[in-house]
Protein backbone atom coordinates (compact mmCIF):
# COMPACT_ATOMS: atom_id res chain seq x y z
CA UNK A 1 0.00 0.00 0.00
CA UNK A 2 1.45 3.36 -1.06
CA UNK A 3 0.40 5.18 2.09
CA UNK A 4 2.76 8.12 1.49
CA UNK A 5 1.67 8.83 -2.07
CA UNK A 6 2.30 12.48 -3.01
CA UNK A 7 4.12 13.18 0.26
CA UNK A 8 7.45 15.01 0.29
CA UNK A 9 10.07 13.66 2.70
CA UNK A 10 13.57 14.70 3.75
CA UNK A 11 15.98 12.12 5.20
CA UNK A 12 19.36 13.06 6.66
CA UNK A 13 22.29 10.64 6.84
CA UNK A 14 20.77 9.00 3.78
CA UNK A 15 23.78 7.51 2.01
CA UNK A 16 24.09 4.19 3.80
CA UNK A 17 22.90 1.93 6.60
CA UNK A 18 19.65 2.84 8.31
CA UNK A 19 19.33 6.09 6.35
CA UNK A 20 19.51 4.39 2.96
CA UNK A 21 16.89 1.83 4.04
CA UNK A 22 14.61 4.64 5.24
CA UNK A 23 14.87 6.33 1.84
CA UNK A 24 14.10 3.02 0.13
CA UNK A 25 11.05 2.35 2.32
CA UNK A 26 9.60 5.86 1.96
CA UNK A 27 10.07 5.59 -1.80
CA UNK A 28 8.21 2.26 -1.80
CA UNK A 29 5.44 3.92 0.20
CA UNK A 30 4.98 6.49 -2.55
CA UNK A 31 6.90 9.51 -1.22
CA UNK A 32 9.30 11.75 -3.08
CA UNK A 33 12.49 11.95 -1.01
CA UNK A 34 15.22 14.55 -0.68
CA UNK A 35 18.17 12.46 0.51
CA UNK A 36 20.81 14.42 2.44
CA UNK A 37 24.32 13.31 3.34
CA UNK A 38 27.79 14.78 3.65
CA UNK A 39 29.37 11.97 1.58
CA UNK A 40 28.64 12.85 -2.02
CA UNK A 41 30.03 9.66 -3.61
CA UNK A 42 28.13 7.26 -1.37
CA UNK A 43 24.98 9.37 -1.61
CA UNK A 44 24.95 9.44 -5.40
CA UNK A 45 25.71 5.72 -5.61
CA UNK A 46 22.91 4.85 -3.19
CA UNK A 47 20.25 7.10 -4.69
CA UNK A 48 20.99 6.07 -8.29
CA UNK A 49 20.33 2.45 -7.35
CA UNK A 50 16.95 3.41 -5.87
CA UNK A 51 15.89 5.90 -8.54
CA UNK A 52 18.07 6.11 -11.65
CA UNK A 53 15.91 8.93 -13.04
CA UNK A 54 16.51 11.21 -10.07
CA UNK A 55 12.87 12.27 -10.19
CA UNK A 56 11.69 10.82 -6.87
CA UNK A 57 14.93 10.52 -4.91
CA UNK A 58 16.90 13.75 -5.01
CA UNK A 59 20.45 13.57 -3.59
CA UNK A 60 21.60 16.73 -1.83
CA UNK A 61 25.02 17.08 -0.24
CA UNK A 62 24.73 18.76 3.15
CA UNK A 63 26.67 19.00 6.40
CA UNK A 64 23.70 19.08 8.76
CA UNK A 65 25.87 20.29 11.65
CA UNK A 66 26.29 23.63 9.85
CA UNK A 67 23.24 25.85 10.29
CA UNK A 68 23.84 28.08 7.26
CA UNK A 69 24.32 25.07 5.01
CA UNK A 70 21.11 23.45 6.27
CA UNK A 71 19.16 26.66 5.71
CA UNK A 72 20.41 26.95 2.12
CA UNK A 73 19.69 23.30 1.27
CA UNK A 74 16.19 23.38 2.74
CA UNK A 75 15.43 26.56 0.79
CA UNK A 76 16.40 24.63 -2.35
CA UNK A 77 14.12 21.76 -1.37
CA UNK A 78 11.15 24.08 -0.85
CA UNK A 79 11.87 25.82 -4.15
CA UNK A 80 12.11 22.53 -6.05
CA UNK A 81 9.41 20.45 -4.34
CA UNK A 82 7.08 23.09 -2.91
CA UNK A 83 6.69 21.73 0.60
CA UNK A 84 7.99 19.21 3.14
CA UNK A 85 5.54 16.80 4.81
CA UNK A 86 8.02 14.45 6.52
CA UNK A 87 11.41 15.04 8.12
CA UNK A 88 13.52 12.08 9.24
CA UNK A 89 16.58 13.11 11.25
CA UNK A 90 18.91 10.14 10.95
CA UNK A 91 22.41 11.63 10.59
CA UNK A 92 24.72 10.48 13.35
CA UNK A 93 28.33 9.64 14.17
CA UNK A 94 30.35 8.12 17.01
CA UNK A 95 33.68 9.12 18.51
CA UNK A 96 33.89 6.52 21.27
CA UNK A 97 36.30 6.60 24.19
CA UNK A 98 36.09 6.61 27.97
CA UNK A 99 35.09 10.01 29.33
CA UNK A 100 38.38 10.61 31.16
CA UNK A 101 40.17 10.27 27.82
CA UNK A 102 37.63 12.19 25.73
CA UNK A 103 38.76 15.39 24.04
CA UNK A 104 36.64 18.49 23.64
CA UNK A 105 36.78 17.99 19.87
CA UNK A 106 35.34 14.45 20.23
CA UNK A 107 32.58 15.78 22.46
CA UNK A 108 31.69 18.78 20.27
CA UNK A 109 31.82 16.85 16.98
CA UNK A 110 29.30 14.25 18.16
CA UNK A 111 26.97 16.80 19.77
CA UNK A 112 27.06 18.97 16.64
CA UNK A 113 26.23 16.15 14.21
CA UNK A 114 23.82 14.13 16.35
CA UNK A 115 21.90 16.84 18.21
CA UNK A 116 22.61 20.35 16.94
CA UNK A 117 21.79 19.16 13.42
CA UNK A 118 18.22 18.49 14.55
CA UNK A 119 17.96 22.04 15.85
CA UNK A 120 18.90 23.27 12.38
CA UNK A 121 16.63 20.94 10.39
CA UNK A 122 13.61 21.27 12.66
CA UNK A 123 13.89 25.06 12.59
CA UNK A 124 13.96 24.85 8.80
CA UNK A 125 10.65 22.95 8.59
CA UNK A 126 8.52 23.61 11.66
CA UNK A 127 7.38 27.16 10.77
CA UNK A 128 6.15 25.95 7.38
CA UNK A 129 4.63 22.79 8.85
CA UNK A 130 2.73 24.97 11.33
CA UNK A 131 1.50 27.15 8.47
CA UNK A 132 0.28 24.13 6.48
CA UNK A 133 -1.02 22.52 9.70
CA UNK A 134 0.54 19.18 8.91
CA UNK A 135 3.87 17.50 9.47
CA UNK A 136 5.63 14.31 10.55
CA UNK A 137 9.04 14.49 12.21
CA UNK A 138 10.92 11.31 13.14
CA UNK A 139 14.18 11.63 15.07
CA UNK A 140 16.58 8.70 15.31
CA UNK A 141 17.91 8.33 18.85
CA UNK A 142 19.53 5.18 20.30
CA UNK A 143 19.29 2.73 23.18
CA UNK A 144 22.62 4.30 24.18
CA UNK A 145 20.61 7.34 25.31
CA UNK A 146 20.06 5.41 28.55
CA UNK A 147 23.86 5.29 29.01
CA UNK A 148 26.65 3.20 27.55
CA UNK A 149 30.31 2.79 28.51
CA UNK A 150 32.69 4.68 26.26
CA UNK A 151 29.92 6.75 24.75
CA UNK A 152 29.39 9.75 27.04
CA UNK A 153 29.22 12.09 24.04
CA UNK A 154 27.01 9.79 21.95
CA UNK A 155 24.72 8.92 24.86
CA UNK A 156 24.31 12.58 25.80
CA UNK A 157 23.50 13.54 22.23
CA UNK A 158 20.93 10.77 21.81
CA UNK A 159 19.32 11.51 25.18
CA UNK A 160 19.07 15.12 24.03
CA UNK A 161 17.26 13.92 20.91
CA UNK A 162 14.55 12.36 23.08
CA UNK A 163 14.14 15.53 25.14
CA UNK A 164 13.96 17.64 21.99
CA UNK A 165 11.42 15.26 20.47
CA UNK A 166 9.07 15.39 23.43
CA UNK A 167 9.26 19.18 23.68
CA UNK A 168 8.56 19.72 19.98
CA UNK A 169 5.67 17.25 20.21
CA UNK A 170 4.10 19.30 23.00
CA UNK A 171 4.65 22.62 21.21
CA UNK A 172 3.33 21.58 17.80
CA UNK A 173 0.69 18.89 18.38
CA UNK A 174 -2.15 21.40 18.10
CA UNK A 175 -1.02 22.13 14.52
CA UNK A 176 -1.40 18.46 13.48
CA UNK A 177 2.37 17.93 13.62
CA UNK A 178 3.62 14.76 15.27
CA UNK A 179 7.20 14.44 16.51
CA UNK A 180 8.45 11.02 17.55
CA UNK A 181 11.76 9.26 18.13
CA UNK A 182 13.10 5.79 17.46
CA UNK A 183 15.82 4.20 19.60
CA UNK A 184 17.50 1.42 17.60
CA UNK A 185 19.49 -1.21 19.45
CA UNK A 186 22.23 -3.24 17.80
CA UNK A 187 21.51 -2.93 14.08
CA UNK A 188 23.63 -4.52 11.35
CA UNK A 189 25.18 -1.39 9.82
CA UNK A 190 28.60 -0.08 8.82
CA UNK A 191 28.81 1.79 12.13
CA UNK A 192 28.02 -1.27 14.24
CA UNK A 193 30.46 -3.41 12.28
CA UNK A 194 33.28 -1.16 13.49
CA UNK A 195 32.67 -2.26 17.07
CA UNK A 196 35.04 -4.82 18.63
CA UNK A 197 33.75 -8.38 18.40
CA UNK A 198 33.51 -8.78 22.19
CA UNK A 199 31.28 -5.70 22.43
CA UNK A 200 29.02 -6.97 19.65
CA UNK A 201 28.76 -10.40 21.28
CA UNK A 202 27.88 -8.83 24.62
CA UNK A 203 25.10 -6.89 22.93
CA UNK A 204 23.74 -10.04 21.34
CA UNK A 205 23.76 -11.89 24.66
CA UNK A 206 21.67 -9.09 26.17
CA UNK A 207 19.18 -9.09 23.28
CA UNK A 208 16.29 -11.53 23.80
CA UNK A 209 15.80 -11.79 20.04
CA UNK A 210 19.29 -13.30 19.87
CA UNK A 211 20.35 -11.46 16.74
CA UNK A 212 21.20 -8.06 15.34
CA UNK A 213 18.43 -6.03 13.78
CA UNK A 214 18.23 -5.25 10.09
CA UNK A 215 18.10 -1.59 8.96
CA UNK A 216 14.81 -2.37 7.21
CA UNK A 217 13.26 -3.12 10.60
CA UNK A 218 13.99 0.44 11.70
CA UNK A 219 12.75 1.77 8.37
CA UNK A 220 9.41 0.03 8.83
CA UNK A 221 8.82 1.92 12.09
CA UNK A 222 9.83 5.17 10.38
CA UNK A 223 7.24 4.35 7.71
CA UNK A 224 4.54 3.97 10.36
CA UNK A 225 5.46 7.19 12.16
CA UNK A 226 5.61 9.07 8.83
CA UNK A 227 2.10 8.02 7.84
CA UNK A 228 -1.38 8.92 9.01
CA UNK A 229 -1.57 5.46 10.60
CA UNK A 230 0.26 7.12 13.51
CA UNK A 231 -1.95 10.21 13.71
CA UNK A 232 -2.47 9.84 17.50
CA UNK A 233 1.13 8.87 18.28
CA UNK A 234 3.08 11.92 19.44
CA UNK A 235 6.09 12.50 21.67
CA UNK A 236 6.98 8.81 21.86
CA UNK A 237 10.33 7.06 21.74
CA UNK A 238 9.93 3.59 20.26
CA UNK A 239 12.73 1.12 20.93
CA UNK A 240 13.64 -1.11 17.99
CA UNK A 241 16.10 -3.33 19.82
CA UNK A 242 14.85 -6.91 19.87
CA UNK A 243 14.11 -6.50 23.58
CA UNK A 244 17.61 -5.21 24.48
CA UNK A 245 15.96 -2.21 26.11
CA UNK A 246 12.43 -2.19 27.55
CA UNK A 247 12.04 1.26 29.20
Tab-separated table of C-alpha atoms in Angstrom:
chain	number	residue	atom	x	y	z
A	1	UNK	CA	0.000	0.000	0.000
A	2	UNK	CA	1.455	3.365	-1.061
A	3	UNK	CA	0.400	5.184	2.090
A	4	UNK	CA	2.756	8.117	1.492
A	5	UNK	CA	1.665	8.832	-2.074
A	6	UNK	CA	2.295	12.484	-3.010
A	7	UNK	CA	4.118	13.182	0.260
A	8	UNK	CA	7.449	15.006	0.289
A	9	UNK	CA	10.069	13.665	2.699
A	10	UNK	CA	13.569	14.697	3.752
A	11	UNK	CA	15.984	12.122	5.197
A	12	UNK	CA	19.362	13.060	6.657
A	13	UNK	CA	22.293	10.644	6.837
A	14	UNK	CA	20.768	9.001	3.785
A	15	UNK	CA	23.782	7.512	2.006
A	16	UNK	CA	24.093	4.195	3.804
A	17	UNK	CA	22.901	1.931	6.600
A	18	UNK	CA	19.645	2.841	8.306
A	19	UNK	CA	19.329	6.087	6.353
A	20	UNK	CA	19.510	4.385	2.955
A	21	UNK	CA	16.886	1.833	4.037
A	22	UNK	CA	14.611	4.635	5.243
A	23	UNK	CA	14.870	6.333	1.841
A	24	UNK	CA	14.105	3.022	0.128
A	25	UNK	CA	11.052	2.352	2.319
A	26	UNK	CA	9.600	5.858	1.964
A	27	UNK	CA	10.075	5.585	-1.796
A	28	UNK	CA	8.206	2.257	-1.804
A	29	UNK	CA	5.439	3.923	0.205
A	30	UNK	CA	4.981	6.494	-2.554
A	31	UNK	CA	6.905	9.506	-1.225
A	32	UNK	CA	9.301	11.748	-3.084
A	33	UNK	CA	12.487	11.949	-1.007
A	34	UNK	CA	15.217	14.550	-0.683
A	35	UNK	CA	18.174	12.463	0.510
A	36	UNK	CA	20.812	14.423	2.436
A	37	UNK	CA	24.319	13.310	3.340
A	38	UNK	CA	27.788	14.784	3.648
A	39	UNK	CA	29.368	11.971	1.584
A	40	UNK	CA	28.639	12.846	-2.024
A	41	UNK	CA	30.030	9.661	-3.615
A	42	UNK	CA	28.126	7.258	-1.374
A	43	UNK	CA	24.981	9.372	-1.614
A	44	UNK	CA	24.952	9.442	-5.401
A	45	UNK	CA	25.710	5.724	-5.607
A	46	UNK	CA	22.911	4.851	-3.193
A	47	UNK	CA	20.255	7.099	-4.691
A	48	UNK	CA	20.995	6.074	-8.287
A	49	UNK	CA	20.326	2.455	-7.355
A	50	UNK	CA	16.952	3.409	-5.874
A	51	UNK	CA	15.886	5.899	-8.537
A	52	UNK	CA	18.067	6.110	-11.650
A	53	UNK	CA	15.911	8.931	-13.041
A	54	UNK	CA	16.512	11.208	-10.069
A	55	UNK	CA	12.871	12.271	-10.194
A	56	UNK	CA	11.695	10.818	-6.873
A	57	UNK	CA	14.928	10.524	-4.906
A	58	UNK	CA	16.898	13.751	-5.006
A	59	UNK	CA	20.446	13.566	-3.586
A	60	UNK	CA	21.603	16.733	-1.835
A	61	UNK	CA	25.025	17.083	-0.240
A	62	UNK	CA	24.734	18.764	3.149
A	63	UNK	CA	26.667	18.996	6.398
A	64	UNK	CA	23.702	19.084	8.764
A	65	UNK	CA	25.871	20.289	11.648
A	66	UNK	CA	26.288	23.629	9.846
A	67	UNK	CA	23.239	25.854	10.294
A	68	UNK	CA	23.837	28.084	7.264
A	69	UNK	CA	24.317	25.070	5.009
A	70	UNK	CA	21.109	23.448	6.274
A	71	UNK	CA	19.163	26.657	5.706
A	72	UNK	CA	20.408	26.950	2.118
A	73	UNK	CA	19.692	23.297	1.267
A	74	UNK	CA	16.190	23.383	2.736
A	75	UNK	CA	15.430	26.555	0.786
A	76	UNK	CA	16.405	24.634	-2.352
A	77	UNK	CA	14.117	21.760	-1.371
A	78	UNK	CA	11.154	24.078	-0.850
A	79	UNK	CA	11.875	25.821	-4.148
A	80	UNK	CA	12.111	22.530	-6.047
A	81	UNK	CA	9.415	20.445	-4.337
A	82	UNK	CA	7.077	23.087	-2.915
A	83	UNK	CA	6.688	21.726	0.598
A	84	UNK	CA	7.987	19.206	3.139
A	85	UNK	CA	5.545	16.798	4.812
A	86	UNK	CA	8.025	14.454	6.518
A	87	UNK	CA	11.411	15.043	8.119
A	88	UNK	CA	13.519	12.079	9.241
A	89	UNK	CA	16.583	13.115	11.248
A	90	UNK	CA	18.910	10.140	10.954
A	91	UNK	CA	22.408	11.630	10.589
A	92	UNK	CA	24.721	10.482	13.347
A	93	UNK	CA	28.329	9.639	14.165
A	94	UNK	CA	30.348	8.119	17.007
A	95	UNK	CA	33.680	9.120	18.513
A	96	UNK	CA	33.892	6.523	21.274
A	97	UNK	CA	36.301	6.601	24.186
A	98	UNK	CA	36.088	6.612	27.966
A	99	UNK	CA	35.093	10.007	29.326
A	100	UNK	CA	38.380	10.614	31.161
A	101	UNK	CA	40.174	10.266	27.817
A	102	UNK	CA	37.633	12.191	25.731
A	103	UNK	CA	38.758	15.392	24.042
A	104	UNK	CA	36.639	18.494	23.636
A	105	UNK	CA	36.777	17.986	19.871
A	106	UNK	CA	35.345	14.447	20.226
A	107	UNK	CA	32.577	15.785	22.455
A	108	UNK	CA	31.695	18.776	20.267
A	109	UNK	CA	31.816	16.853	16.985
A	110	UNK	CA	29.299	14.249	18.156
A	111	UNK	CA	26.973	16.801	19.775
A	112	UNK	CA	27.055	18.967	16.644
A	113	UNK	CA	26.234	16.151	14.213
A	114	UNK	CA	23.821	14.134	16.351
A	115	UNK	CA	21.900	16.844	18.210
A	116	UNK	CA	22.612	20.351	16.944
A	117	UNK	CA	21.790	19.156	13.420
A	118	UNK	CA	18.221	18.489	14.553
A	119	UNK	CA	17.960	22.041	15.852
A	120	UNK	CA	18.903	23.270	12.377
A	121	UNK	CA	16.630	20.940	10.386
A	122	UNK	CA	13.615	21.274	12.663
A	123	UNK	CA	13.888	25.059	12.589
A	124	UNK	CA	13.959	24.850	8.801
A	125	UNK	CA	10.648	22.950	8.587
A	126	UNK	CA	8.518	23.610	11.659
A	127	UNK	CA	7.382	27.160	10.775
A	128	UNK	CA	6.148	25.951	7.381
A	129	UNK	CA	4.629	22.786	8.852
A	130	UNK	CA	2.735	24.972	11.330
A	131	UNK	CA	1.499	27.148	8.475
A	132	UNK	CA	0.283	24.125	6.476
A	133	UNK	CA	-1.019	22.523	9.698
A	134	UNK	CA	0.539	19.184	8.913
A	135	UNK	CA	3.869	17.496	9.469
A	136	UNK	CA	5.628	14.310	10.547
A	137	UNK	CA	9.038	14.485	12.214
A	138	UNK	CA	10.917	11.310	13.141
A	139	UNK	CA	14.181	11.628	15.069
A	140	UNK	CA	16.580	8.698	15.311
A	141	UNK	CA	17.905	8.330	18.854
A	142	UNK	CA	19.527	5.179	20.302
A	143	UNK	CA	19.294	2.732	23.176
A	144	UNK	CA	22.619	4.301	24.182
A	145	UNK	CA	20.613	7.344	25.308
A	146	UNK	CA	20.061	5.406	28.545
A	147	UNK	CA	23.858	5.293	29.013
A	148	UNK	CA	26.649	3.199	27.548
A	149	UNK	CA	30.310	2.792	28.508
A	150	UNK	CA	32.695	4.676	26.265
A	151	UNK	CA	29.919	6.748	24.754
A	152	UNK	CA	29.388	9.747	27.035
A	153	UNK	CA	29.221	12.087	24.037
A	154	UNK	CA	27.007	9.795	21.945
A	155	UNK	CA	24.719	8.915	24.861
A	156	UNK	CA	24.311	12.576	25.801
A	157	UNK	CA	23.497	13.540	22.227
A	158	UNK	CA	20.927	10.766	21.807
A	159	UNK	CA	19.318	11.513	25.179
A	160	UNK	CA	19.069	15.119	24.032
A	161	UNK	CA	17.265	13.919	20.910
A	162	UNK	CA	14.548	12.359	23.080
A	163	UNK	CA	14.138	15.532	25.143
A	164	UNK	CA	13.957	17.644	21.992
A	165	UNK	CA	11.424	15.256	20.469
A	166	UNK	CA	9.068	15.393	23.433
A	167	UNK	CA	9.262	19.180	23.678
A	168	UNK	CA	8.562	19.721	19.982
A	169	UNK	CA	5.672	17.251	20.209
A	170	UNK	CA	4.096	19.304	22.995
A	171	UNK	CA	4.652	22.616	21.212
A	172	UNK	CA	3.330	21.583	17.803
A	173	UNK	CA	0.694	18.894	18.377
A	174	UNK	CA	-2.154	21.398	18.096
A	175	UNK	CA	-1.017	22.125	14.521
A	176	UNK	CA	-1.399	18.463	13.479
A	177	UNK	CA	2.368	17.931	13.617
A	178	UNK	CA	3.620	14.763	15.273
A	179	UNK	CA	7.198	14.444	16.511
A	180	UNK	CA	8.449	11.015	17.553
A	181	UNK	CA	11.760	9.262	18.129
A	182	UNK	CA	13.099	5.794	17.457
A	183	UNK	CA	15.816	4.202	19.596
A	184	UNK	CA	17.496	1.418	17.604
A	185	UNK	CA	19.487	-1.209	19.450
A	186	UNK	CA	22.228	-3.240	17.805
A	187	UNK	CA	21.505	-2.931	14.079
A	188	UNK	CA	23.628	-4.516	11.347
A	189	UNK	CA	25.179	-1.394	9.815
A	190	UNK	CA	28.598	-0.081	8.825
A	191	UNK	CA	28.807	1.792	12.131
A	192	UNK	CA	28.019	-1.275	14.236
A	193	UNK	CA	30.464	-3.412	12.281
A	194	UNK	CA	33.277	-1.159	13.487
A	195	UNK	CA	32.669	-2.264	17.075
A	196	UNK	CA	35.044	-4.823	18.633
A	197	UNK	CA	33.754	-8.383	18.401
A	198	UNK	CA	33.509	-8.785	22.191
A	199	UNK	CA	31.280	-5.699	22.429
A	200	UNK	CA	29.020	-6.973	19.648
A	201	UNK	CA	28.763	-10.399	21.277
A	202	UNK	CA	27.876	-8.831	24.617
A	203	UNK	CA	25.102	-6.885	22.927
A	204	UNK	CA	23.743	-10.042	21.338
A	205	UNK	CA	23.762	-11.889	24.657
A	206	UNK	CA	21.667	-9.088	26.175
A	207	UNK	CA	19.184	-9.087	23.284
A	208	UNK	CA	16.285	-11.533	23.796
A	209	UNK	CA	15.800	-11.793	20.036
A	210	UNK	CA	19.288	-13.305	19.869
A	211	UNK	CA	20.346	-11.459	16.739
A	212	UNK	CA	21.198	-8.059	15.336
A	213	UNK	CA	18.428	-6.031	13.781
A	214	UNK	CA	18.231	-5.246	10.091
A	215	UNK	CA	18.098	-1.590	8.960
A	216	UNK	CA	14.808	-2.365	7.208
A	217	UNK	CA	13.261	-3.116	10.604
A	218	UNK	CA	13.991	0.435	11.703
A	219	UNK	CA	12.753	1.773	8.374
A	220	UNK	CA	9.406	0.031	8.826
A	221	UNK	CA	8.819	1.918	12.089
A	222	UNK	CA	9.825	5.174	10.378
A	223	UNK	CA	7.243	4.346	7.708
A	224	UNK	CA	4.540	3.968	10.358
A	225	UNK	CA	5.459	7.193	12.159
A	226	UNK	CA	5.614	9.067	8.834
A	227	UNK	CA	2.103	8.021	7.842
A	228	UNK	CA	-1.380	8.921	9.014
A	229	UNK	CA	-1.575	5.456	10.600
A	230	UNK	CA	0.256	7.120	13.511
A	231	UNK	CA	-1.953	10.214	13.711
A	232	UNK	CA	-2.469	9.838	17.503
A	233	UNK	CA	1.132	8.874	18.284
A	234	UNK	CA	3.079	11.919	19.438
A	235	UNK	CA	6.094	12.501	21.669
A	236	UNK	CA	6.978	8.810	21.858
A	237	UNK	CA	10.328	7.057	21.743
A	238	UNK	CA	9.925	3.590	20.258
A	239	UNK	CA	12.732	1.122	20.928
A	240	UNK	CA	13.642	-1.112	17.994
A	241	UNK	CA	16.100	-3.326	19.825
A	242	UNK	CA	14.850	-6.914	19.866
A	243	UNK	CA	14.115	-6.505	23.578
A	244	UNK	CA	17.605	-5.210	24.480
A	245	UNK	CA	15.959	-2.209	26.115
A	246	UNK	CA	12.435	-2.185	27.552
A	247	UNK	CA	12.037	1.257	29.200
